[in-house]
CSV table of C-alpha atoms in Angstrom, one decimal:
chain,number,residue,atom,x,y,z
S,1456,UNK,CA,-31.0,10.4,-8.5
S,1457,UNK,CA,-29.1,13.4,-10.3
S,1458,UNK,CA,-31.5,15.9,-8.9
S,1459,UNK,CA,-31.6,14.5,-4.9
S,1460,UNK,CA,-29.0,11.8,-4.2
S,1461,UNK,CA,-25.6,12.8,-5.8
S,1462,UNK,CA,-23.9,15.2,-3.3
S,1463,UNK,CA,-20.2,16.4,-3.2
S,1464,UNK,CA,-18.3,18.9,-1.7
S,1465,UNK,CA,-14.5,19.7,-2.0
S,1466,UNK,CA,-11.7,22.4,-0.3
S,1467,UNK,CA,-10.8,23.9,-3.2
S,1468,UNK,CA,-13.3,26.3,-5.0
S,1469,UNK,CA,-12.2,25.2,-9.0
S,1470,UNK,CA,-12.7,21.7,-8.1
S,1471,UNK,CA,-16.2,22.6,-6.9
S,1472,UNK,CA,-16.6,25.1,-10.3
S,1473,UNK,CA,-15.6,22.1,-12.3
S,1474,UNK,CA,-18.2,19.9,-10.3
S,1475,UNK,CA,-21.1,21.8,-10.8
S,1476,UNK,CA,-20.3,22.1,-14.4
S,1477,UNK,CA,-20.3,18.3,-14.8
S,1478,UNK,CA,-23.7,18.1,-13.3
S,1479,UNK,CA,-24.8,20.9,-15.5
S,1480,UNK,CA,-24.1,19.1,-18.5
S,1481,UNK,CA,-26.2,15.7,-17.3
S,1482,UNK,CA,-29.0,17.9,-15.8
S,1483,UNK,CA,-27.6,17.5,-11.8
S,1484,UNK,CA,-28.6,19.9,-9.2
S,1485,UNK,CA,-25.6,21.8,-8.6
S,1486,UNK,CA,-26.8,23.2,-5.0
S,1487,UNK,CA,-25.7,19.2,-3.5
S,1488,UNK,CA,-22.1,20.2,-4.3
S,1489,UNK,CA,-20.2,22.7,-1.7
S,1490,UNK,CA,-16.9,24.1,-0.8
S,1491,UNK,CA,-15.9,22.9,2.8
S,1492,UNK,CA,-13.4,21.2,4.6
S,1493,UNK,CA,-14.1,17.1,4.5
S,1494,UNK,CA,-11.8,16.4,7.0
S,1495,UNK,CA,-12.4,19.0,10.4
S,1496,UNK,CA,-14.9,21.4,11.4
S,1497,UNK,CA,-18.7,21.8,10.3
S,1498,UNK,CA,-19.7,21.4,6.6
S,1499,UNK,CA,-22.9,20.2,5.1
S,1500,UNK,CA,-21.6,16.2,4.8
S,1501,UNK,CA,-21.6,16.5,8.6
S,1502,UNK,CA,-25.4,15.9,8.4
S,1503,UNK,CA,-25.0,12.9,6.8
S,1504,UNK,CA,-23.5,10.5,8.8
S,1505,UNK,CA,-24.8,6.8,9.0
S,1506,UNK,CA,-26.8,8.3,5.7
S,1507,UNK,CA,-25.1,7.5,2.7
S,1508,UNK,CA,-25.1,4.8,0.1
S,1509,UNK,CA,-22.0,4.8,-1.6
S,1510,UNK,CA,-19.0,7.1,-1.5
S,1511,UNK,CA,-16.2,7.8,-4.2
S,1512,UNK,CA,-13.4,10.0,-2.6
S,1513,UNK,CA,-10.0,11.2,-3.8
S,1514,UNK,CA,-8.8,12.2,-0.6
S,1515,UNK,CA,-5.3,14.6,-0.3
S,1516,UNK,CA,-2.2,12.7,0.2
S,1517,UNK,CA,0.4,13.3,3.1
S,1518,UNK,CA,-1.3,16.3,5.1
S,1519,UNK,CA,-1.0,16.4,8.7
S,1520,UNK,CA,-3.5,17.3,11.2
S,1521,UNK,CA,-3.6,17.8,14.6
S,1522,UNK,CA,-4.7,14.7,16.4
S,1523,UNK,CA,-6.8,16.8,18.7
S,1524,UNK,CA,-8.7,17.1,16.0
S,1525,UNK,CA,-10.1,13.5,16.0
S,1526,UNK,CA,-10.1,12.4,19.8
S,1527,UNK,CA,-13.3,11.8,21.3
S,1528,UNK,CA,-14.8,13.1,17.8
S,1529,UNK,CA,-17.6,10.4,16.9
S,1530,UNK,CA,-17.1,10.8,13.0
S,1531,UNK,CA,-13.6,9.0,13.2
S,1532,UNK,CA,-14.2,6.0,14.9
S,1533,UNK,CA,-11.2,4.1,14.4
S,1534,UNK,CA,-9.2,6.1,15.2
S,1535,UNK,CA,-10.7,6.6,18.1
S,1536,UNK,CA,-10.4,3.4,18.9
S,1537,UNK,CA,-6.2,2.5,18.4
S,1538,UNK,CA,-3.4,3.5,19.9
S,1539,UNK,CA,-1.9,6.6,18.8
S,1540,UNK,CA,2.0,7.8,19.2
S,1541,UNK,CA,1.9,10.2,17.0
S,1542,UNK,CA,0.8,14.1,17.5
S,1543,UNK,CA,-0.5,14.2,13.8
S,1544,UNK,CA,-2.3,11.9,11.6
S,1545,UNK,CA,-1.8,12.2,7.7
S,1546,UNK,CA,-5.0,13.2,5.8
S,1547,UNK,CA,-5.6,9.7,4.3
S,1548,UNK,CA,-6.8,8.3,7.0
S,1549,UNK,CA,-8.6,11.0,8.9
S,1550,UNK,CA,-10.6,10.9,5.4
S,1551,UNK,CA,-10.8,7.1,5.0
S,1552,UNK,CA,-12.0,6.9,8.6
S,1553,UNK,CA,-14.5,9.6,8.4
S,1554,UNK,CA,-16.2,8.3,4.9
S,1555,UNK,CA,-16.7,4.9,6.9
S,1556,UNK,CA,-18.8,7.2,9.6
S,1557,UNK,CA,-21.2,8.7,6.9
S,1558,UNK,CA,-22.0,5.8,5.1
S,1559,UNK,CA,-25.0,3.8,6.5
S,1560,UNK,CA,-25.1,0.3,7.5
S,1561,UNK,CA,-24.0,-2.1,4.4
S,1562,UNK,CA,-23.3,1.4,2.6
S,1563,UNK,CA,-20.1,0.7,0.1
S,1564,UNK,CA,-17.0,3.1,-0.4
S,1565,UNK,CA,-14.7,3.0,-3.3
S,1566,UNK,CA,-11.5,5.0,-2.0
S,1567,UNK,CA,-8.1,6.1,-3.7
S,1568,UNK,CA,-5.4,6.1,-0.9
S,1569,UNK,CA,-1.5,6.0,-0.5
S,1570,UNK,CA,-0.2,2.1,-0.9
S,1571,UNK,CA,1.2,3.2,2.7
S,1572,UNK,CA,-2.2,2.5,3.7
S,1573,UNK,CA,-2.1,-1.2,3.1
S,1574,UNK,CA,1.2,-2.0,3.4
S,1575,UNK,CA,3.0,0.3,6.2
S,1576,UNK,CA,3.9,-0.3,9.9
S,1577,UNK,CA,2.6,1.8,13.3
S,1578,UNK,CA,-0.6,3.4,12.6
S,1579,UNK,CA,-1.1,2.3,9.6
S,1580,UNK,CA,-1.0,-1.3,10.7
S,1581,UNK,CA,-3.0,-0.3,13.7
S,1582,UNK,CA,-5.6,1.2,11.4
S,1583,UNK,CA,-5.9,-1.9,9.2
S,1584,UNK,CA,-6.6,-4.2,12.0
S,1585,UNK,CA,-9.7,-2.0,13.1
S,1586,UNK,CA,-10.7,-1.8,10.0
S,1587,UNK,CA,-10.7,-5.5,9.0
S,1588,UNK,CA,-13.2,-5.7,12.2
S,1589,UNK,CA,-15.8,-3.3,11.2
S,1590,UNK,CA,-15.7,-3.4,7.2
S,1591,UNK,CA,-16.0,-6.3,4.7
S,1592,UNK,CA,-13.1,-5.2,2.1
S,1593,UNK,CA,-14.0,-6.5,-1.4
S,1594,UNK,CA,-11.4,-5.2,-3.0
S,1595,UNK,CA,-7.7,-3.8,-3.3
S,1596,UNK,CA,-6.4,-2.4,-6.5
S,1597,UNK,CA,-2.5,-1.8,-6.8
S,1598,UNK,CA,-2.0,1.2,-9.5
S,1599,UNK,CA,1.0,2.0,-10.6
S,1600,UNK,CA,3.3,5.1,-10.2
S,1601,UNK,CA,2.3,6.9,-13.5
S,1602,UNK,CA,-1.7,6.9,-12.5
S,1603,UNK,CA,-1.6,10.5,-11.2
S,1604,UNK,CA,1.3,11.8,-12.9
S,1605,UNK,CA,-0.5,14.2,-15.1
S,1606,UNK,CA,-1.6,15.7,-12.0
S,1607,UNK,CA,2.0,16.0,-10.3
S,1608,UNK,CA,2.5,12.9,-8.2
S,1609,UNK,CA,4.0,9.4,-8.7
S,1610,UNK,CA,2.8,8.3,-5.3
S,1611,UNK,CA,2.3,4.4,-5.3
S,1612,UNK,CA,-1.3,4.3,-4.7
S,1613,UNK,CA,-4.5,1.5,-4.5
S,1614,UNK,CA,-8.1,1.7,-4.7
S,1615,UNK,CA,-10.1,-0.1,-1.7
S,1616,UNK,CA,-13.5,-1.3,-2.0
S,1617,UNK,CA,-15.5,-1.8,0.9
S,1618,UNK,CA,-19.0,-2.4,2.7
S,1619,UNK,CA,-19.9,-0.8,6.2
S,1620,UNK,CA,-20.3,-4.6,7.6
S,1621,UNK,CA,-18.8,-6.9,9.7
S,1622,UNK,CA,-19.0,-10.9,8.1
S,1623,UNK,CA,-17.4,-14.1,8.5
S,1624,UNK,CA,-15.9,-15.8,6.3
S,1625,UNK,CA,-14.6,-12.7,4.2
S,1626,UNK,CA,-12.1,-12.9,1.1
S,1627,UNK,CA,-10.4,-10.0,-0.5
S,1628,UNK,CA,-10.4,-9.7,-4.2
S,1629,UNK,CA,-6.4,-8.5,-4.8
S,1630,UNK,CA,-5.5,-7.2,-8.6
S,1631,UNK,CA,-2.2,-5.3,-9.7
S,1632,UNK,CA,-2.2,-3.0,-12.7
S,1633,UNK,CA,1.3,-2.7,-14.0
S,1634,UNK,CA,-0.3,-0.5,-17.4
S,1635,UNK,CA,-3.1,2.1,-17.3
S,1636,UNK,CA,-2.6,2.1,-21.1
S,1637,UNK,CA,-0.8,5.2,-20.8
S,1638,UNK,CA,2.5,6.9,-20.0
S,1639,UNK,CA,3.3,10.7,-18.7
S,1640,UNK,CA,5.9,12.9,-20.5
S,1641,UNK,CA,7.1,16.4,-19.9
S,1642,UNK,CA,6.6,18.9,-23.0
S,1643,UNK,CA,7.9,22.1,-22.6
S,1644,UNK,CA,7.7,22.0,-18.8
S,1645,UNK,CA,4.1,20.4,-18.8
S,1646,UNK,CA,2.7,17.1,-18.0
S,1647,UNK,CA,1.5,15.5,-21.4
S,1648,UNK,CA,-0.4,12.1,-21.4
S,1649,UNK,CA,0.8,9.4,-24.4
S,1650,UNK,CA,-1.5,6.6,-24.9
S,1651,UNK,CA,0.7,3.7,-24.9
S,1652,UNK,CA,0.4,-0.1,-23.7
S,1653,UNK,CA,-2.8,-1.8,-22.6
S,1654,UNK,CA,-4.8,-0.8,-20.0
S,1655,UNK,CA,-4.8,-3.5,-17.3
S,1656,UNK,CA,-7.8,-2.4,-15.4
S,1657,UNK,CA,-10.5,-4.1,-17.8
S,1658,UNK,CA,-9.0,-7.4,-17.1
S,1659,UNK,CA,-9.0,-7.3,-13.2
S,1660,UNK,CA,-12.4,-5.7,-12.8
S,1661,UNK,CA,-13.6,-8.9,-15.1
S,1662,UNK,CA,-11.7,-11.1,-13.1
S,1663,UNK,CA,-13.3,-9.5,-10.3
S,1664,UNK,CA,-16.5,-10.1,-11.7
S,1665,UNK,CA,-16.8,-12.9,-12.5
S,1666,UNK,CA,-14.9,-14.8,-9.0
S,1667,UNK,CA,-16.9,-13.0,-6.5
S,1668,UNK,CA,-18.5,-15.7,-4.1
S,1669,UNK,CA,-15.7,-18.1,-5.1
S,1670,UNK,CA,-14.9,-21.6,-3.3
S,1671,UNK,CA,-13.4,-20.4,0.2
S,1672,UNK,CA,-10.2,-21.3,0.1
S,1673,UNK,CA,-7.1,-19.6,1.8
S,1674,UNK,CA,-6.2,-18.2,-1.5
S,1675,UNK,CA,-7.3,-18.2,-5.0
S,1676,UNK,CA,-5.3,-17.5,-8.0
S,1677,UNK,CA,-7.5,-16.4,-10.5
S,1678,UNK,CA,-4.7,-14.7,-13.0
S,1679,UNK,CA,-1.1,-14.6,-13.7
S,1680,UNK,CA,-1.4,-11.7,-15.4
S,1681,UNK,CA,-2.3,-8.7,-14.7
S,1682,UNK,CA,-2.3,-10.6,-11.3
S,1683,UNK,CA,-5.9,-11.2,-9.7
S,1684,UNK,CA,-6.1,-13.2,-6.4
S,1685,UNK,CA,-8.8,-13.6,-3.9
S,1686,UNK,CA,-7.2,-14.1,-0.1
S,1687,UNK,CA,-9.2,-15.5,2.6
S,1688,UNK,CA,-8.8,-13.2,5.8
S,1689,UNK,CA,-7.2,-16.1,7.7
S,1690,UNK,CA,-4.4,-15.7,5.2
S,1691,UNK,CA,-3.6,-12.3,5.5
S,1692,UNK,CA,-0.3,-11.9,7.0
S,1693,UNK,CA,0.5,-9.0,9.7
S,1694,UNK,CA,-2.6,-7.1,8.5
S,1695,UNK,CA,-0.8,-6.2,5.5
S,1696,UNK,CA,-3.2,-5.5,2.4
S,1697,UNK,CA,-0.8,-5.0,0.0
S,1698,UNK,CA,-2.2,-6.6,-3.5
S,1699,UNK,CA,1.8,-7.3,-4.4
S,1700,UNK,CA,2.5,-9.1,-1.4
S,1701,UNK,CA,-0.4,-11.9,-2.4
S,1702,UNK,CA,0.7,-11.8,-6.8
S,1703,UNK,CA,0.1,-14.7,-8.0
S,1704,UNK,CA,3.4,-15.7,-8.7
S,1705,UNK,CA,4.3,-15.8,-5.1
S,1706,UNK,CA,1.2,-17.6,-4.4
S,1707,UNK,CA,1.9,-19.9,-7.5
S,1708,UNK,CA,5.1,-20.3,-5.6
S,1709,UNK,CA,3.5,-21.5,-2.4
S,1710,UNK,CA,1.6,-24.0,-4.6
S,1711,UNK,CA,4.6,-25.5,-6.2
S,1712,UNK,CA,6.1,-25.8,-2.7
S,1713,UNK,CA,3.6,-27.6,-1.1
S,1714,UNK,CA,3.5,-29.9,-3.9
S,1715,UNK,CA,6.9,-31.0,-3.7
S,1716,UNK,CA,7.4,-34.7,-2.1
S,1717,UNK,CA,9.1,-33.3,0.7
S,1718,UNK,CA,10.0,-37.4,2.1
S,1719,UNK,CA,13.8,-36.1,0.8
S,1720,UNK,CA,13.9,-32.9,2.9
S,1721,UNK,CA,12.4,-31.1,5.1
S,1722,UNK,CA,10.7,-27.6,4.1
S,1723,UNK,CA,10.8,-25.1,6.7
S,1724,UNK,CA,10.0,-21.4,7.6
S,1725,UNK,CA,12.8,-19.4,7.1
S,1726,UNK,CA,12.5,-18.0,10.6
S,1727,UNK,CA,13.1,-21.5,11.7
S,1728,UNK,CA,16.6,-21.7,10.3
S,1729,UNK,CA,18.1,-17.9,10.6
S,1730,UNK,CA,18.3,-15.5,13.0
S,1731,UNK,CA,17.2,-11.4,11.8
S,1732,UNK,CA,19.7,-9.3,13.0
S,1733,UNK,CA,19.1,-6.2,11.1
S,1734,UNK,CA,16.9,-4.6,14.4
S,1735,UNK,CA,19.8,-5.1,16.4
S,1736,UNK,CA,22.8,-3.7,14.7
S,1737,UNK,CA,23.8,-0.2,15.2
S,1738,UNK,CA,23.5,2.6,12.8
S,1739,UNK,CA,26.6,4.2,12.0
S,1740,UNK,CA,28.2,6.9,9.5
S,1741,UNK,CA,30.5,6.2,7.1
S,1742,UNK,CA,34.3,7.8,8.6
S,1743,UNK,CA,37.8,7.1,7.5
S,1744,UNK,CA,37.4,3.4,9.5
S,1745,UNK,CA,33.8,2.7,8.6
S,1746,UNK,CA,33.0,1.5,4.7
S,1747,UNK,CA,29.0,1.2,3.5
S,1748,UNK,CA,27.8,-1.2,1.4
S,1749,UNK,CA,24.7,-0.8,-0.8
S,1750,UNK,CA,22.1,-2.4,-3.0
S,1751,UNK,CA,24.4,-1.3,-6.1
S,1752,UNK,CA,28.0,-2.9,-4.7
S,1753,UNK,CA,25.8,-6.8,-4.9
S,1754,UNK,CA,27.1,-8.2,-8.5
S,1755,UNK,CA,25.3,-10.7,-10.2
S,1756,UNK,CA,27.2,-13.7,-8.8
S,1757,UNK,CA,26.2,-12.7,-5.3
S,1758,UNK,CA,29.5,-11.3,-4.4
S,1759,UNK,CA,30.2,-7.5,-3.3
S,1760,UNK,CA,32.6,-4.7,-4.7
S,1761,UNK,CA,34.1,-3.5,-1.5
S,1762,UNK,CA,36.6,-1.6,-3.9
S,1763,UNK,CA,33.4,0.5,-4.8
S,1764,UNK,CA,32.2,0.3,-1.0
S,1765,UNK,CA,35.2,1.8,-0.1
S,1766,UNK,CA,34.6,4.9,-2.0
S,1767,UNK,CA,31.4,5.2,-1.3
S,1768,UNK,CA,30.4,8.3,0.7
S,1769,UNK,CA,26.8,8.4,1.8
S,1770,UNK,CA,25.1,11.1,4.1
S,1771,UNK,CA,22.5,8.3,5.7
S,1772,UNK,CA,23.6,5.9,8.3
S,1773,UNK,CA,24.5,1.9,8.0
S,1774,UNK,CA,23.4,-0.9,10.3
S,1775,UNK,CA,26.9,-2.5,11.3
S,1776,UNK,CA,27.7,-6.2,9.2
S,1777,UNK,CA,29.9,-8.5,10.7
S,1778,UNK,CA,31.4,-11.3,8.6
S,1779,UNK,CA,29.2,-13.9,7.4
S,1780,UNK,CA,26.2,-12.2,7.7
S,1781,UNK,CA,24.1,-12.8,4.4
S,1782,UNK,CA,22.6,-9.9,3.3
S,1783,UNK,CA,19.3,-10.0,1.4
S,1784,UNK,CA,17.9,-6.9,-0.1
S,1785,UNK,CA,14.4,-6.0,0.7
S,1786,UNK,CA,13.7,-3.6,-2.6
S,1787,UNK,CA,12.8,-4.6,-6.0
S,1788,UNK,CA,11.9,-8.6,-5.8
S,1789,UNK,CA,12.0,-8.7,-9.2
S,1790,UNK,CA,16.4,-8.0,-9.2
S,1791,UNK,CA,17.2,-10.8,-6.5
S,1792,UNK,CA,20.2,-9.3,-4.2
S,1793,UNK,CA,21.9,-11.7,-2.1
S,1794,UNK,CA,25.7,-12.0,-0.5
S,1795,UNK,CA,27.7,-12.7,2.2
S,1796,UNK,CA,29.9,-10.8,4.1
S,1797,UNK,CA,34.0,-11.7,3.6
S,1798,UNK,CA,36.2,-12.6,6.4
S,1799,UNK,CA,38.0,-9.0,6.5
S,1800,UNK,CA,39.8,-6.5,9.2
S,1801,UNK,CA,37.9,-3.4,8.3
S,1802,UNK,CA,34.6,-2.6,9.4
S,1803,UNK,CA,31.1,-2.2,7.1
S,1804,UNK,CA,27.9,-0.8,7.4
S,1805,UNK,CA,25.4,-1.9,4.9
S,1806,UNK,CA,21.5,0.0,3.6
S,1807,UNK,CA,18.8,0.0,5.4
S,1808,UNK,CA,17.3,-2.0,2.7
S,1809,UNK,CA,19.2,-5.1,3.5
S,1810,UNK,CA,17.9,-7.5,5.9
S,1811,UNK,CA,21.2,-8.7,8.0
S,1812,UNK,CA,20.6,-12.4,9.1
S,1813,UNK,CA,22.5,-15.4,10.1
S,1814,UNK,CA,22.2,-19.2,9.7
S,1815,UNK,CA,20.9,-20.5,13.5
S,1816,UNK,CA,23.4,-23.0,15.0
């Protein structure tokens, strides 16, 4: 295996130097591992498409390429096959879509990408449908921000694990690592990593272990915490992959629900009872009439500070409030914000991280 079957290649030359040294040390031919460009143009894992086993891949976050690049270019198949309104494409999924090509039938990838990836709207979204078709995804792992610090970025990011199949009946295994066992501090301008906490990782890839062909169920709660979850496909909601969005406390939440003798009242979706308005309101600047209110005006018993509204200045735009709209803040689930608007003559604007909505008649 070290000598034939462990092949890598990478843009920049000192990762490749660092590379080969690795394989030095265990005995590795070092002429399997190249300097190229992964994502466009010719390079030696060209020749391997439909070939490979398993992949591991790193991929750059947040470049932009042309999308010329990829159309009516067989090694990006997906994308080849959604609609695209965009001119570029970011780098995560040019890559994501092109390991998919090289490995072989039932081959298995183990990817590092951008939360944005599972959770995001447009082409992301578009992406994820496509790939639920062709892929059995085992696996999402949520990491959090201080994963990659050392190495300059506290990009949200998750680890998919996949095989090049298409099956019924598929569940996704969903885990969320709140503590790597490890925090990132500056010293004297440079990145230092402290060992500190527990790293969470052992736990979910047990938990993984030892659920896999589980019952079929919608869901599965496996642990509270770290959270580990397994979600039947038919339960995944607007193709978003998000390992958060199933925790097992919501989905402890939707237990208790269900459970409750609901002969008193009636439980509902809450589409059934409001209306979302947030899509339809302008945007606005804040001006000598216009007053913007945000996340940090909500106090703690659900009412708002317009005196601290008032004097707050932003550069971004508002969507417009009209009294009695409740506003529910979207960010940070874990510090509920909720309020209602006051009867009042002068005019607000309120984040784009509120959702405006308004009890149906």
């Amino acid at each position: 295996i070290k000598q034939n079957c462990l092949i890598g290649q990478d843009k920049v030359d000192r990762m490749v130097r660092l590379s080969k040294i690795n394989m030095m040390l265990i005995g590795g031919n070092i002429s399997n591992i190249s300097t190229g460009n992964s994502i466009i143009g010719n390079s030696n894992i060209n020749r391997l498409m439909n070939k490979v086993d398993l992949i591991f891949n790193n991929p750059p976050f947040g470049a932009e390429y042309n999308i010329n690049n990829f159309i009516g270019n067989d090694s990006f198949h997906i994308l080849n096959n959604i609609n695209i309104n965009s001119g570029s494409i970011n780098s995560e999924l040019a890559v994501l879509d092109k390991s998919i090509s090289l490995l072989k039938p039932n081959g298995r990838l183990v990817i590092v990408v951008p939360d944005s990836v599972v959770s995001a709207k447009g082409i992301y979204e578009e992406f994820r449908k496509e790939l639920m078709k062709i892929c059995d995804i085992k696996a999402i792992l949520e990491l959090p921000a201080v994963t990659f610090a050392q190495a300059g970025t506290r990009t949200k990011t998750v680890i998919i694990y996949l095989q090049k199949k298409a099956s019924k009946n598929k569940e996704i295994f969903m885990g969320v690592c709140n503590d790597v066992g490890y925090v990132v501090k500056e010293r004297a301008g440079v990145p230092v990593k402290i060992q500190e906490g527990i790293n969470e990782m052992y736990n979910i890839s047990k938990s993984y272990l030892q659920n896999k062909g589980l019952e079929n169920k919608k869901f599965n709660v496996i642990a509270n915490s770290p959270s580990s979850t397994i979600i039947s496909y038919s339960y995944i909601i607007d193709s978003v992959l998000n390992p958060s969005f199933y925790s097992a406390d919501r989905l402890n939440s939707v237990i208790k629900l269900k459970s409750i003798n609901n002969k008193e009242f009636d439980v509902k979706k809450l589409g059934e009872i409001v209306d979302f308005k947030s899509k339809s309101r302008k945007n606005l600047n804040v001006n000598d009439e216009i007053k913007h209110i945000s996340v940090l005006h909500i106090n703690s018993d659900s009412t708002i500070d317009l005196e601290q509204a008032r004097q707050f200045k932003p550069i971004s735009k508002g969507r417009l409030c009209e009294s009695g709209d409740i506003l529910f803040s979207k960010i940070n689930p874990r510090i509920p914000r909720l309020a209602v608007v006051p009867e009042t003559n002068e005019a607000f604007v309120c984040s784009n991280e509120f959702e405006i909505i308004n009890v149906k008649d």
